[in-house]
């Protein structure tokens, strides 16, 4: 598999500043561990995509539980979390969470201060693309990670375009290493 | 006397001195006429005149910029890297650059409608005379042009009056466009104010276009029972020679219908249309039929069903000529905006042009005379149809299977597809003889053919999908109510009270293009959800077509099931893109007819009224064009929030409120002058919904307004909470922001909500007589 920094949707070119490739899942682990205030934004495709037996949303829940990261459920995906007995920290639109994350004054969902790491998964590719761009340009102390299995170049870090199998494998490593402290 | 009145007098004075200036003379004449209503504060507002109002809106609804790329390449000082807080060589930063791009888009959109209107008005004056009267609804309509009255302060009566209004629009767009030059505007907020100005002027331009065509062509005049027309891939009788018209500017298509009628050829030639030209042609004649929205272009052309194609302007595929040549159908271009590289034959004798087309000496011609287009199109199609024998380029199944076998699964098609359609998977299935996955893709396909262009094997993938979905396509025969035009005064009188008091929970305007994430059926679902809930659903353009293209178990479309009146539970198609101002006009007329606010050149007050009192929401689920951007912008300035579908996130800028910031939501209580918390209603002026479910919840929520009565607020909250619970599985977390006193709480959910309010530390607050304009304090309330 070619691990190139190529956007999944061919024309969605970004730059000069482009996401660094997550070549090893450990990068995500290190970023999450280093972050003081991480947050995980999960879009509606998390309940639909990938394969029948593997849904991103299940990984989102495991990640949130393992690393204690609050989840923002966008669109109507809160209902899918609740079906899985998981309570997201908030349900708000992707634009609303993007807009708040770019505001250095925003004190977060719990009022305890701004976030320093935002992880994204499950938004339509092109929506995530522009929201990550907003955060790249206008947020001050925020790093972003795209956890989808596609290279999303406006993030700080992004997976390259991966097969479902490779993505699963990466996520299992992330979860096991996050859990293992 | 207002400051502006003085200004106008000076203009008149100037005019008297400089007698050569016809334009100013006519402005003077207009203001001299006998109209009881005095000229309001802002007739023909300049680019900066409503800036304060804009800044009030932008203070509540701040721009959230979503740059598409990091650079600016608009002048040779650049390219400039504007990442983060960098500035370009001209000193511009990223926020200003993004707002500049939005302004450019809105100028493109506005200029398109305005030049469309200019073309129509000139053509109609030439053909019918400058004194042709304007009439959009006879005695049923007093304000024939609410947007023009509001913005310009005049009452146009004849075609010639429209020219003055267009002069104004053109001047404004030129000034706005000038502001985008390197080294002009440097502030993003001023760019945004100009965006709003472009949108307002665009509404005027569109209104002029529709006013002219309704009046002169005799389109339905504010008719809730406008006829039902046929729409769908399968509506044409393909045994007949078929002319396909595509675009937005209807005169050349009307030339065709007129020629057919004059020559007694009705029933011998089919005329079918795509996009707004089709809307307007069915408003003109029951002889025309509609194929579908813009995304139906390629599937129809490649299927070989059109024997001749006539294009006018806007949203037409740039490769129409190339595609038409493949099916051996001649093309007639009929607009200066879209000449397709064809030779201008406007002055050639029709016989000569027809013979050149028949002998295939040329693939098409440019004819800038609508009547001549009519003659050439009809005579040519009758001769060409038997020769063509519906020649198509849709492949046979064997070819698709073979391609499936050869497909390398490189994913290039999927990566080029705006909707990320699983084409490689479908090709894998096709190799095994299963074409169903390809057929399924067609249902969510926007017909862009980017997959075709991307495939290294040059497979015509879109044609594969058309073949796979062929059976379904042929079944496409639906009924759509043709564009009714304006809303009658009596309709406004009847619903004005219930709407402003909140008893009719809102007006949902489903408008715009067909760049849908999952096909047009979602728009129909949204329409039905809100019609059932007894909102008023208004629609136009491609969205109006998509709403028609779904049937229930009994085979009925929404237009057959719901009334076409501006009433609770109505679904009304106002018409084409340029009919959108009837929707804005309805909101304006609620303020003027129901609430008796002065309309004439009184923009700020009316917009303030609408923002605070009229629960209207625009939804452009498939918005893609620059015109859609300027249409949305015209609604923003008027205080109507707009929701776009996910692809709309690429417009690069949202206008978002922050409900977590209490201080942003204070309004004046016009009775006392106190500043009172009015709640985040509406919460946003422009935002993207990721899914149709999210859009539905947003629509219900964005219909709340600070002015709602307790009964009205309880009804609106019921819809919001009900949809939120059904679609999100939970109660909304912001109910406390919308409940002002206990009477606002929906009775059926009382216990549950009171408990939430208690947890949130909610306190009762008063319901203001809301306004953002200090000058309106104490003026009302008597
Ligand atoms: S307009 Fe300004 S930012 Fe853009 S390329 Fe020119 S100098 Fe650079
Ligand atoms: S034509 Fe349809 S399937 Fe092909 S890229 Fe466009 S939307 Fe996707
Ligand atoms: S681009 Fe062509 S070869 Fe590649 S996967 Fe798609 S259909 Fe197959």
PDB file of N, CA, C and O in Angstrom, chain B residues 54-99:
ATOM      1  N   UNK B  54     -26.310  45.594   8.641  1.00  0.00           N
ATOM      2  CA  UNK B  54     -25.480  44.409   8.403  1.00  0.00           C
ATOM      3  C   UNK B  54     -24.608  44.112   9.624  1.00  0.00           C
ATOM      4  O   UNK B  54     -24.468  42.964  10.035  1.00  0.00           O
ATOM      5  N   UNK B  55     -24.031  45.160  10.173  1.00  0.00           N
ATOM      6  CA  UNK B  55     -23.143  44.935  11.317  1.00  0.00           C
ATOM      7  C   UNK B  55     -23.911  44.424  12.533  1.00  0.00           C
ATOM      8  O   UNK B  55     -23.378  43.670  13.339  1.00  0.00           O
ATOM      9  N   UNK B  56     -25.156  44.830  12.634  1.00  0.00           N
ATOM     10  CA  UNK B  56     -25.986  44.282  13.726  1.00  0.00           C
ATOM     11  C   UNK B  56     -26.163  42.772  13.529  1.00  0.00           C
ATOM     12  O   UNK B  56     -26.044  41.994  14.466  1.00  0.00           O
ATOM     13  N   UNK B  57     -26.448  42.400  12.290  1.00  0.00           N
ATOM     14  CA  UNK B  57     -26.606  40.966  12.011  1.00  0.00           C
ATOM     15  C   UNK B  57     -25.290  40.228  12.258  1.00  0.00           C
ATOM     16  O   UNK B  57     -25.261  39.159  12.866  1.00  0.00           O
ATOM     17  N   UNK B  58     -24.206  40.830  11.783  1.00  0.00           N
ATOM     18  CA  UNK B  58     -22.903  40.148  11.860  1.00  0.00           C
ATOM     19  C   UNK B  58     -22.372  40.089  13.292  1.00  0.00           C
ATOM     20  O   UNK B  58     -21.488  39.291  13.602  1.00  0.00           O
ATOM     21  N   UNK B  59     -22.903  40.950  14.125  1.00  0.00           N
ATOM     22  CA  UNK B  59     -22.531  40.909  15.539  1.00  0.00           C
ATOM     23  C   UNK B  59     -23.137  39.675  16.205  1.00  0.00           C
ATOM     24  O   UNK B  59     -22.511  38.998  16.998  1.00  0.00           O
ATOM     25  N   UNK B  60     -24.356  39.370  15.831  1.00  0.00           N
ATOM     26  CA  UNK B  60     -25.047  38.176  16.362  1.00  0.00           C
ATOM     27  C   UNK B  60     -24.564  36.915  15.662  1.00  0.00           C
ATOM     28  O   UNK B  60     -24.381  35.880  16.272  1.00  0.00           O
ATOM     29  N   UNK B  61     -24.446  37.035  14.343  1.00  0.00           N
ATOM     30  CA  UNK B  61     -24.134  35.865  13.522  1.00  0.00           C
ATOM     31  C   UNK B  61     -22.762  36.071  12.909  1.00  0.00           C
ATOM     32  O   UNK B  61     -22.648  36.639  11.817  1.00  0.00           O
ATOM     33  N   UNK B  62     -21.756  35.609  13.634  1.00  0.00           N
ATOM     34  CA  UNK B  62     -20.394  35.912  13.189  1.00  0.00           C
ATOM     35  C   UNK B  62     -19.968  34.947  12.087  1.00  0.00           C
ATOM     36  O   UNK B  62     -20.336  33.772  12.095  1.00  0.00           O
ATOM     37  N   UNK B  63     -19.153  35.467  11.167  1.00  0.00           N
ATOM     38  CA  UNK B  63     -18.684  34.578  10.104  1.00  0.00           C
ATOM     39  C   UNK B  63     -17.766  33.485  10.662  1.00  0.00           C
ATOM     40  O   UNK B  63     -16.930  33.757  11.526  1.00  0.00           O
ATOM     41  N   UNK B  64     -17.983  32.287  10.211  1.00  0.00           N
ATOM     42  CA  UNK B  64     -17.072  31.175  10.513  1.00  0.00           C
ATOM     43  C   UNK B  64     -16.491  30.766   9.169  1.00  0.00           C
ATOM     44  O   UNK B  64     -17.202  30.266   8.303  1.00  0.00           O
ATOM     45  N   UNK B  65     -15.198  31.034   8.978  1.00  0.00           N
ATOM     46  CA  UNK B  65     -14.593  30.812   7.666  1.00  0.00           C
ATOM     47  C   UNK B  65     -14.025  29.409   7.548  1.00  0.00           C
ATOM     48  O   UNK B  65     -13.370  28.912   8.464  1.00  0.00           O
ATOM     49  N   UNK B  66     -14.265  28.820   6.395  1.00  0.00           N
ATOM     50  CA  UNK B  66     -13.810  27.448   6.134  1.00  0.00           C
ATOM     51  C   UNK B  66     -13.045  27.463   4.816  1.00  0.00           C
ATOM     52  O   UNK B  66     -13.584  27.072   3.773  1.00  0.00           O
ATOM     53  N   UNK B  67     -11.783  27.945   4.839  1.00  0.00           N
ATOM     54  CA  UNK B  67     -11.066  28.117   3.567  1.00  0.00           C
ATOM     55  C   UNK B  67     -10.945  26.793   2.812  1.00  0.00           C
ATOM     56  O   UNK B  67     -10.673  25.754   3.408  1.00  0.00           O
ATOM     57  N   UNK B  68     -11.159  26.869   1.519  1.00  0.00           N
ATOM     58  CA  UNK B  68     -11.016  25.688   0.689  1.00  0.00           C
ATOM     59  C   UNK B  68      -9.539  25.362   0.496  1.00  0.00           C
ATOM     60  O   UNK B  68      -9.139  24.221   0.474  1.00  0.00           O
ATOM     61  N   UNK B  69      -8.752  26.441   0.305  1.00  0.00           N
ATOM     62  CA  UNK B  69      -7.317  26.222   0.191  1.00  0.00           C
ATOM     63  C   UNK B  69      -6.602  27.355   0.925  1.00  0.00           C
ATOM     64  O   UNK B  69      -7.224  28.294   1.388  1.00  0.00           O
ATOM     65  N   UNK B  70      -5.306  27.227   1.001  1.00  0.00           N
ATOM     66  CA  UNK B  70      -4.541  28.128   1.878  1.00  0.00           C
ATOM     67  C   UNK B  70      -4.006  29.353   1.167  1.00  0.00           C
ATOM     68  O   UNK B  70      -3.404  30.219   1.786  1.00  0.00           O
ATOM     69  N   UNK B  71      -4.199  29.393  -0.136  1.00  0.00           N
ATOM     70  CA  UNK B  71      -3.527  30.455  -0.888  1.00  0.00           C
ATOM     71  C   UNK B  71      -4.542  31.383  -1.549  1.00  0.00           C
ATOM     72  O   UNK B  71      -5.713  31.080  -1.661  1.00  0.00           O
ATOM     73  N   UNK B  72      -4.019  32.525  -1.976  1.00  0.00           N
ATOM     74  CA  UNK B  72      -4.799  33.396  -2.848  1.00  0.00           C
ATOM     75  C   UNK B  72      -4.025  33.510  -4.154  1.00  0.00           C
ATOM     76  O   UNK B  72      -2.801  33.646  -4.151  1.00  0.00           O
ATOM     77  N   UNK B  73      -4.736  33.420  -5.270  1.00  0.00           N
ATOM     78  CA  UNK B  73      -4.063  33.513  -6.560  1.00  0.00           C
ATOM     79  C   UNK B  73      -4.790  34.511  -7.466  1.00  0.00           C
ATOM     80  O   UNK B  73      -4.800  34.372  -8.671  1.00  0.00           O
ATOM     81  N   UNK B  74      -5.370  35.531  -6.858  1.00  0.00           N
ATOM     82  CA  UNK B  74      -6.194  36.442  -7.644  1.00  0.00           C
ATOM     83  C   UNK B  74      -5.416  37.538  -8.368  1.00  0.00           C
ATOM     84  O   UNK B  74      -5.977  38.260  -9.174  1.00  0.00           O
ATOM     85  N   UNK B  75      -4.139  37.721  -8.046  1.00  0.00           N
ATOM     86  CA  UNK B  75      -3.376  38.690  -8.836  1.00  0.00           C
ATOM     87  C   UNK B  75      -1.931  38.216  -8.962  1.00  0.00           C
ATOM     88  O   UNK B  75      -1.516  37.280  -8.275  1.00  0.00           O
ATOM     89  N   UNK B  76      -1.161  38.863  -9.786  1.00  0.00           N
ATOM     90  CA  UNK B  76       0.196  38.359 -10.042  1.00  0.00           C
ATOM     91  C   UNK B  76       1.198  38.814  -8.987  1.00  0.00           C
ATOM     92  O   UNK B  76       2.381  38.529  -9.074  1.00  0.00           O
ATOM     93  N   UNK B  77       0.712  39.522  -7.988  1.00  0.00           N
ATOM     94  CA  UNK B  77       1.522  39.737  -6.794  1.00  0.00           C
ATOM     95  C   UNK B  77       1.737  38.389  -6.095  1.00  0.00           C
ATOM     96  O   UNK B  77       2.698  38.168  -5.404  1.00  0.00           O
ATOM     97  N   UNK B  78       0.739  37.511  -6.293  1.00  0.00           N
ATOM     98  CA  UNK B  78       0.726  36.199  -5.644  1.00  0.00           C
ATOM     99  C   UNK B  78       1.298  35.154  -6.562  1.00  0.00           C
ATOM    100  O   UNK B  78       1.920  35.507  -7.547  1.00  0.00           O
ATOM    101  N   UNK B  79       1.067  33.909  -6.290  1.00  0.00           N
ATOM    102  CA  UNK B  79       0.268  33.339  -5.224  1.00  0.00           C
ATOM    103  C   UNK B  79       0.779  33.754  -3.850  1.00  0.00           C
ATOM    104  O   UNK B  79       1.988  33.792  -3.645  1.00  0.00           O
ATOM    105  N   UNK B  80      -0.153  33.916  -2.943  1.00  0.00           N
ATOM    106  CA  UNK B  80       0.237  34.228  -1.582  1.00  0.00           C
ATOM    107  C   UNK B  80      -0.268  33.148  -0.637  1.00  0.00           C
ATOM    108  O   UNK B  80      -1.402  32.697  -0.758  1.00  0.00           O
ATOM    109  N   UNK B  81       0.603  32.781   0.273  1.00  0.00           N
ATOM    110  CA  UNK B  81       0.234  31.821   1.303  1.00  0.00           C
ATOM    111  C   UNK B  81      -0.415  32.593   2.456  1.00  0.00           C
ATOM    112  O   UNK B  81       0.235  33.419   3.095  1.00  0.00           O
ATOM    113  N   UNK B  82      -1.688  32.308   2.700  1.00  0.00           N
ATOM    114  CA  UNK B  82      -2.409  33.057   3.743  1.00  0.00           C
ATOM    115  C   UNK B  82      -2.644  32.198   4.989  1.00  0.00           C
ATOM    116  O   UNK B  82      -3.490  32.515   5.825  1.00  0.00           O
ATOM    117  N   UNK B  83      -1.889  31.111   5.105  1.00  0.00           N
ATOM    118  CA  UNK B  83      -2.105  30.190   6.229  1.00  0.00           C
ATOM    119  C   UNK B  83      -2.030  30.910   7.577  1.00  0.00           C
ATOM    120  O   UNK B  83      -1.117  31.695   7.818  1.00  0.00           O
ATOM    121  N   UNK B  84      -3.015  30.597   8.416  1.00  0.00           N
ATOM    122  CA  UNK B  84      -3.001  31.140   9.780  1.00  0.00           C
ATOM    123  C   UNK B  84      -3.072  32.654   9.766  1.00  0.00           C
ATOM    124  O   UNK B  84      -3.949  33.246   9.150  1.00  0.00           O
ATOM    125  N   UNK B  85      -2.091  33.295  10.432  1.00  0.00           N
ATOM    126  CA  UNK B  85      -2.159  34.758  10.499  1.00  0.00           C
ATOM    127  C   UNK B  85      -1.258  35.443   9.465  1.00  0.00           C
ATOM    128  O   UNK B  85      -0.956  36.629   9.566  1.00  0.00           O
ATOM    129  N   UNK B  86      -0.844  34.682   8.451  1.00  0.00           N
ATOM    130  CA  UNK B  86      -0.033  35.303   7.394  1.00  0.00           C
ATOM    131  C   UNK B  86      -0.883  36.256   6.562  1.00  0.00           C
ATOM    132  O   UNK B  86      -2.092  36.098   6.470  1.00  0.00           O
ATOM    133  N   UNK B  87      -0.203  37.205   5.946  1.00  0.00           N
ATOM    134  CA  UNK B  87      -0.897  38.118   5.042  1.00  0.00           C
ATOM    135  C   UNK B  87      -0.301  38.013   3.649  1.00  0.00           C
ATOM    136  O   UNK B  87       0.875  37.689   3.488  1.00  0.00           O
ATOM    137  N   UNK B  88      -1.095  38.332   2.647  1.00  0.00           N
ATOM    138  CA  UNK B  88      -0.605  38.307   1.273  1.00  0.00           C
ATOM    139  C   UNK B  88       0.196  39.555   0.955  1.00  0.00           C
ATOM    140  O   UNK B  88       0.296  40.478   1.773  1.00  0.00           O
ATOM    141  N   UNK B  89       0.743  39.588  -0.257  1.00  0.00           N
ATOM    142  CA  UNK B  89       1.578  40.717  -0.666  1.00  0.00           C
ATOM    143  C   UNK B  89       0.809  42.035  -0.628  1.00  0.00           C
ATOM    144  O   UNK B  89       1.381  43.100  -0.469  1.00  0.00           O
ATOM    145  N   UNK B  90      -0.505  41.959  -0.769  1.00  0.00           N
ATOM    146  CA  UNK B  90      -1.318  43.185  -0.730  1.00  0.00           C
ATOM    147  C   UNK B  90      -1.774  43.513   0.681  1.00  0.00           C
ATOM    148  O   UNK B  90      -2.452  44.517   0.887  1.00  0.00           O
ATOM    149  N   UNK B  91      -1.426  42.679   1.642  1.00  0.00           N
ATOM    150  CA  UNK B  91      -1.794  42.945   3.030  1.00  0.00           C
ATOM    151  C   UNK B  91      -3.049  42.239   3.494  1.00  0.00           C
ATOM    152  O   UNK B  91      -3.454  42.348   4.640  1.00  0.00           O
ATOM    153  N   UNK B  92      -3.656  41.480   2.597  1.00  0.00           N
ATOM    154  CA  UNK B  92      -4.930  40.817   2.920  1.00  0.00           C
ATOM    155  C   UNK B  92      -4.695  39.598   3.816  1.00  0.00           C
ATOM    156  O   UNK B  92      -3.717  38.879   3.644  1.00  0.00           O
ATOM    157  N   UNK B  93      -5.626  39.365   4.747  1.00  0.00           N
ATOM    158  CA  UNK B  93      -5.506  38.144   5.547  1.00  0.00           C
ATOM    159  C   UNK B  93      -6.560  37.117   5.112  1.00  0.00           C
ATOM    160  O   UNK B  93      -7.378  37.374   4.230  1.00  0.00           O
ATOM    161  N   UNK B  94      -6.502  35.954   5.750  1.00  0.00           N
ATOM    162  CA  UNK B  94      -7.343  34.845   5.313  1.00  0.00           C
ATOM    163  C   UNK B  94      -8.827  35.140   5.475  1.00  0.00           C
ATOM    164  O   UNK B  94      -9.635  34.815   4.599  1.00  0.00           O
ATOM    165  N   UNK B  95      -9.211  35.764   6.581  1.00  0.00           N
ATOM    166  CA  UNK B  95     -10.636  36.045   6.802  1.00  0.00           C
ATOM    167  C   UNK B  95     -11.154  36.956   5.686  1.00  0.00           C
ATOM    168  O   UNK B  95     -12.224  36.713   5.112  1.00  0.00           O
ATOM    169  N   UNK B  96     -10.386  37.987   5.388  1.00  0.00           N
ATOM    170  CA  UNK B  96     -10.829  38.914   4.338  1.00  0.00           C
ATOM    171  C   UNK B  96     -10.853  38.215   2.982  1.00  0.00           C
ATOM    172  O   UNK B  96     -11.754  38.434   2.175  1.00  0.00           O
ATOM    173  N   UNK B  97      -9.867  37.366   2.750  1.00  0.00           N
ATOM    174  CA  UNK B  97      -9.844  36.655   1.468  1.00  0.00           C
ATOM    175  C   UNK B  97     -11.073  35.746   1.319  1.00  0.00           C
ATOM    176  O   UNK B  97     -11.689  35.688   0.261  1.00  0.00           O
ATOM    177  N   UNK B  98     -11.428  35.063   2.395  1.00  0.00           N
ATOM    178  CA  UNK B  98     -12.600  34.177   2.295  1.00  0.00           C
ATOM    179  C   UNK B  98     -13.861  34.982   2.045  1.00  0.00           C
ATOM    180  O   UNK B  98     -14.695  34.616   1.224  1.00  0.00           O
ATOM    181  N   UNK B  99     -13.992  36.103   2.757  1.00  0.00           N
ATOM    182  CA  UNK B  99     -15.206  36.905   2.557  1.00  0.00           C
ATOM    183  C   UNK B  99     -15.189  37.524   1.163  1.00  0.00           C
ATOM    184  O   UNK B  99     -16.232  37.734   0.552  1.00  0.00           O
TER     185      UNK B  99
END
